[in-house]
Amino acid sequence: MGFATTAIHIGQEPDSATGAVSVPIYQTSTYAQEALGKNKGFEYARTSNPTRLALERNLAALEGAKFGFAFASGMAAIDATLRLVKSGEHVIVSDNTYGGTARLFKRILSNYGIEFDFVDTSEVANVEAAVKDNTRMIFVETPTNPVMIVTDLKAVSEVAHAVGVRVVCDNTFMSPYLQRPLDFGVDIVVHSTTKFLNGHSDGVGGAVVLNDEEDANWIGFVQNSAGAILSPFDSWLVLRGTKTLALRMEQHDKSGRVIAAFLEDHPKVKKIYYPGSISHKQHELAKRQQKGFGSMVSFDVGSLEAARIVLESVKLCTLAESLGGVETLICHPATMTHASVAPEVRNRLGITDGLVRISVGIEDTDDIIADLNQALDKVNRES
Ligand code: P1T
């Protein structure tokens, strides 16, 4: 079955009770039981809910996984995944990740005896060198938020599996339409469904998908025990989103290429971060590993003042955190999404005060270009 068919049908079969074509929102906290120990497969809605279950089946199928779990946010999904690691154990992490991921690892989980090493995972030798006797997980984001560093998932998985370590990939920027990490040997995929999977900027959510039954049982146990579940309504919104994922990602990818080419040629843009550019260090790897380049583009305009002018002059593009919606969003990582990252780390990674990140939506590209052009033009005159 092809991707678009899977997206529309798996988990989204007509409702067995009524024939409803759209999975019903089972807005209930509990389920009537016929007798002690006798129920219809549902006991309590933290443990399971038919709408959430439909989404979990859908997302697992899209990533080519056996098991899926939906959480209240991307961060809740990542937090649950890290519960596979215990006190005294070690995790290797991409040194550039979403700021909230690094914050969770450094500021919270490290208080519970989990050791983290942040390395540039785009060089597999760095990963190999960071492995210790107590390493239990390698957590990579690819391409990274916001400087679009690409990690070779196959190479990292081979290194990890040679020493019995699991690989987790945050696939939020690509979505399963453009990248399927499990196909390269990755063990666990996490998502912020808030982004491309939902696609309409109207719900926060997260997901974990995987094949290993023992790990899946533990993630399910954590989901039920800690309880950071996705609500029925939010599950339904993501189900509605995935029905058009293939179409939207095709357009995001096309539009991303057009906007990146415009930015790359613009005299006010000092540097562009986009794996689709032939100037990107890992362009060939991105071509091999991804079905497209997506619609996340970061670019440096040289100074905080220039970035401020661009961000405050755009009219069609919306100045906001988040990404992956149908509307174009633009943000300033240094003070927004990555404000919790130490300034020296930000500067080393390229998250400078002049860096602007754009999530290209599916509006007409001529309109997005006209908007960016008039904003960049103000940098000419005012700075
Ligand atoms: O916001 P939440 O659904 O909890 O997802 C966290 C998260 C995880 N992984 C990646 C790669 C992300 O980009 C995010 C959230 N990112 C933003 C809000 C942002 O604007 O970058």
CSV table of C-alpha atoms in Angstrom, one decimal, residues 72-248:
chain,number,residue,atom,x,y,z
A,72,ALA,CA,0.3,15.4,24.9
A,73,SER,CA,3.2,17.2,23.2
A,74,GLY,CA,6.4,16.5,21.4
A,75,MET,CA,8.3,17.1,24.6
A,76,ALA,CA,6.1,14.6,26.5
A,77,ALA,CA,6.9,12.0,23.8
A,78,ILE,CA,10.6,12.7,24.1
A,79,ASP,CA,10.4,12.5,27.9
A,80,ALA,CA,8.6,9.2,27.8
A,81,THR,CA,11.3,7.8,25.4
A,82,LEU,CA,14.0,8.8,27.8
A,83,ARG,CA,12.3,6.6,30.4
A,84,LEU,CA,14.0,3.7,28.6
A,85,VAL,CA,17.2,5.0,30.2
A,86,LYS,CA,18.0,4.6,33.9
A,87,SER,CA,20.0,6.5,36.5
A,88,GLY,CA,23.8,5.8,35.9
A,89,GLU,CA,23.3,5.3,32.1
A,90,HIS,CA,24.6,7.5,29.3
A,91,VAL,CA,23.0,9.1,26.3
A,92,ILE,CA,24.7,10.7,23.2
A,93,VAL,CA,22.7,13.6,21.7
A,94,SER,CA,23.1,15.7,18.6
A,95,ASP,CA,24.6,19.0,19.8
A,96,ASN,CA,22.0,21.0,17.8
A,97,THR,CA,18.4,20.0,18.7
A,98,TYR,CA,15.2,21.9,19.4
A,99,GLY,CA,16.0,24.1,22.4
A,100,GLY,CA,13.4,22.4,24.5
A,101,THR,CA,15.0,19.0,24.0
A,102,ALA,CA,18.4,20.1,25.2
A,103,ARG,CA,16.6,21.9,28.1
A,104,LEU,CA,14.8,18.7,29.2
A,105,PHE,CA,18.0,16.7,29.0
A,106,LYS,CA,20.3,19.2,30.7
A,107,ARG,CA,18.1,20.9,33.2
A,108,ILE,CA,15.7,18.1,34.3
A,109,LEU,CA,16.8,14.5,33.4
A,110,SER,CA,20.4,15.1,34.3
A,111,ASN,CA,19.2,15.7,37.9
A,112,TYR,CA,18.1,12.0,37.9
A,113,GLY,CA,21.5,10.6,37.2
A,114,ILE,CA,21.3,10.2,33.5
A,115,GLU,CA,24.5,11.4,31.8
A,116,PHE,CA,24.3,13.3,28.5
A,117,ASP,CA,27.1,14.0,26.0
A,118,PHE,CA,26.2,16.5,23.2
A,119,VAL,CA,28.2,15.8,20.0
A,120,ASP,CA,28.1,16.7,16.4
A,121,THR,CA,26.4,13.5,15.2
A,122,SER,CA,26.8,14.5,11.6
A,123,GLU,CA,30.3,13.1,12.0
A,124,VAL,CA,29.8,9.4,12.8
A,125,ALA,CA,33.4,9.3,14.2
A,126,ASN,CA,32.2,11.7,17.0
A,127,VAL,CA,29.4,9.3,17.9
A,128,GLU,CA,31.8,6.3,17.9
A,129,ALA,CA,34.2,8.2,20.1
A,130,ALA,CA,31.5,9.2,22.6
A,131,VAL,CA,30.3,5.6,23.2
A,132,LYS,CA,31.0,4.5,26.8
A,133,ASP,CA,30.3,1.2,28.6
A,134,ASN,CA,27.1,2.7,30.1
A,135,THR,CA,25.8,4.3,26.8
A,136,ARG,CA,22.2,3.1,26.3
A,137,MET,CA,20.8,5.6,23.7
A,138,ILE,CA,21.9,7.8,20.8
A,139,PHE,CA,19.4,10.6,20.3
A,140,VAL,CA,19.6,12.4,16.9
A,141,GLU,CA,17.6,15.1,15.3
A,142,THR,CA,18.0,15.3,11.5
A,143,PRO,CA,17.9,17.8,9.9
A,144,THR,CA,18.4,19.8,13.1
A,145,ASN,CA,16.4,22.7,14.3
A,146,PRO,CA,17.4,25.4,13.3
A,147,VAL,CA,20.7,25.0,11.4
A,148,MET,CA,19.7,22.0,9.4
A,149,ILE,CA,22.6,19.7,10.2
A,150,VAL,CA,22.0,16.2,8.7
A,151,THR,CA,23.1,13.0,10.4
A,152,ASP,CA,23.7,9.8,8.5
A,153,LEU,CA,21.0,7.5,10.1
A,154,LYS,CA,22.4,4.3,8.6
A,155,ALA,CA,26.0,5.0,9.7
A,156,VAL,CA,25.0,6.0,13.2
A,157,SER,CA,22.6,3.0,13.6
A,158,GLU,CA,25.5,0.6,12.5
A,159,VAL,CA,27.8,2.1,15.1
A,160,ALA,CA,25.1,1.9,17.8
A,161,HIS,CA,24.0,-1.6,17.0
A,162,ALA,CA,27.6,-2.9,17.1
A,163,VAL,CA,27.6,-2.0,20.8
A,164,GLY,CA,24.0,-2.8,21.6
A,165,VAL,CA,22.7,0.8,21.9
A,166,ARG,CA,19.3,2.1,20.7
A,167,VAL,CA,19.1,5.0,18.2
A,168,VAL,CA,16.2,7.5,18.5
A,169,CYS,CA,15.5,10.0,15.8
A,170,ASP,CA,13.4,13.1,16.1
A,171,ASN,CA,11.8,13.2,12.6
A,172,THR,CA,9.7,16.3,13.2
A,173,PHE,CA,11.3,18.4,10.4
A,174,MET,CA,10.8,15.8,7.7
A,175,SER,CA,7.7,13.9,8.6
A,176,PRO,CA,7.5,10.2,7.5
A,177,TYR,CA,6.6,11.4,4.0
A,178,LEU,CA,10.1,12.8,3.4
A,179,GLN,CA,12.1,10.5,5.7
A,180,ARG,CA,11.6,7.1,7.3
A,181,PRO,CA,14.3,6.6,9.9
A,182,LEU,CA,13.4,3.0,10.7
A,183,ASP,CA,14.3,2.1,7.1
A,184,PHE,CA,17.9,3.1,7.9
A,185,GLY,CA,18.1,1.0,11.1
A,186,VAL,CA,16.9,3.6,13.6
A,187,ASP,CA,15.1,1.9,16.5
A,188,ILE,CA,12.7,4.6,17.7
A,189,VAL,CA,11.2,7.7,16.0
A,190,VAL,CA,9.8,10.6,17.9
A,191,HIS,CA,7.6,13.5,16.6
A,192,SER,CA,6.2,16.7,17.6
A,193,THR,CA,2.8,16.1,15.9
A,194,THR,CA,2.2,19.8,16.5
A,195,LYS,CA,4.1,20.4,13.3
A,196,PHE,CA,3.8,18.8,9.8
A,197,LEU,CA,1.7,15.8,11.0
A,198,ASN,CA,-1.1,18.0,12.3
A,199,GLY,CA,-0.2,20.6,9.7
A,200,HIS,CA,-2.7,23.3,10.6
A,201,SER,CA,-1.2,24.9,13.7
A,202,ASP,CA,-4.3,24.0,15.8
A,203,GLY,CA,-3.1,21.4,18.2
A,204,VAL,CA,0.0,20.4,20.3
A,205,GLY,CA,0.9,16.7,20.4
A,206,GLY,CA,3.7,14.2,20.2
A,207,ALA,CA,4.3,10.6,19.2
A,208,VAL,CA,6.7,7.7,19.6
A,209,VAL,CA,6.8,4.8,17.1
A,210,LEU,CA,9.0,1.7,17.3
A,211,ASN,CA,9.3,-2.0,16.4
A,212,ASP,CA,10.9,-3.5,19.5
A,213,GLU,CA,8.2,-5.2,21.6
A,214,GLU,CA,9.9,-4.9,24.9
A,215,ASP,CA,10.7,-1.2,24.5
A,216,ALA,CA,7.1,-0.7,23.2
A,217,ASN,CA,5.7,-2.3,26.3
A,218,TRP,CA,7.7,0.0,28.4
A,219,ILE,CA,6.7,3.2,26.5
A,220,GLY,CA,3.1,2.1,26.8
A,221,PHE,CA,3.5,1.5,30.5
A,222,VAL,CA,5.1,5.0,30.9
A,223,GLN,CA,2.3,6.5,28.8
A,224,ASN,CA,-0.3,5.0,31.1
A,225,SER,CA,1.6,5.4,34.4
A,226,ALA,CA,2.8,9.0,33.9
A,227,GLY,CA,-0.3,9.9,31.9
A,228,ALA,CA,0.9,12.6,29.4
A,229,ILE,CA,-1.6,11.3,26.8
A,230,LEU,CA,-3.0,13.1,23.7
A,231,SER,CA,-6.7,14.0,24.1
A,232,PRO,CA,-9.4,12.4,21.8
A,233,PHE,CA,-10.0,15.8,20.1
A,234,ASP,CA,-6.3,16.5,19.5
A,235,SER,CA,-5.9,12.9,18.3
A,236,TRP,CA,-8.7,13.5,15.8
A,237,LEU,CA,-7.1,16.7,14.6
A,238,VAL,CA,-3.8,14.9,13.8
A,239,LEU,CA,-5.8,12.1,12.1
A,240,ARG,CA,-7.4,14.7,9.9
A,241,GLY,CA,-4.0,16.2,9.3
A,242,THR,CA,-2.3,13.0,8.2
A,243,LYS,CA,-5.0,12.4,5.5
A,244,THR,CA,-3.4,15.3,3.5
A,245,LEU,CA,0.2,14.7,4.7
A,246,ALA,CA,1.4,13.5,1.3
A,247,LEU,CA,-0.2,16.4,-0.6
A,248,ARG,CA,1.0,19.0,1.9
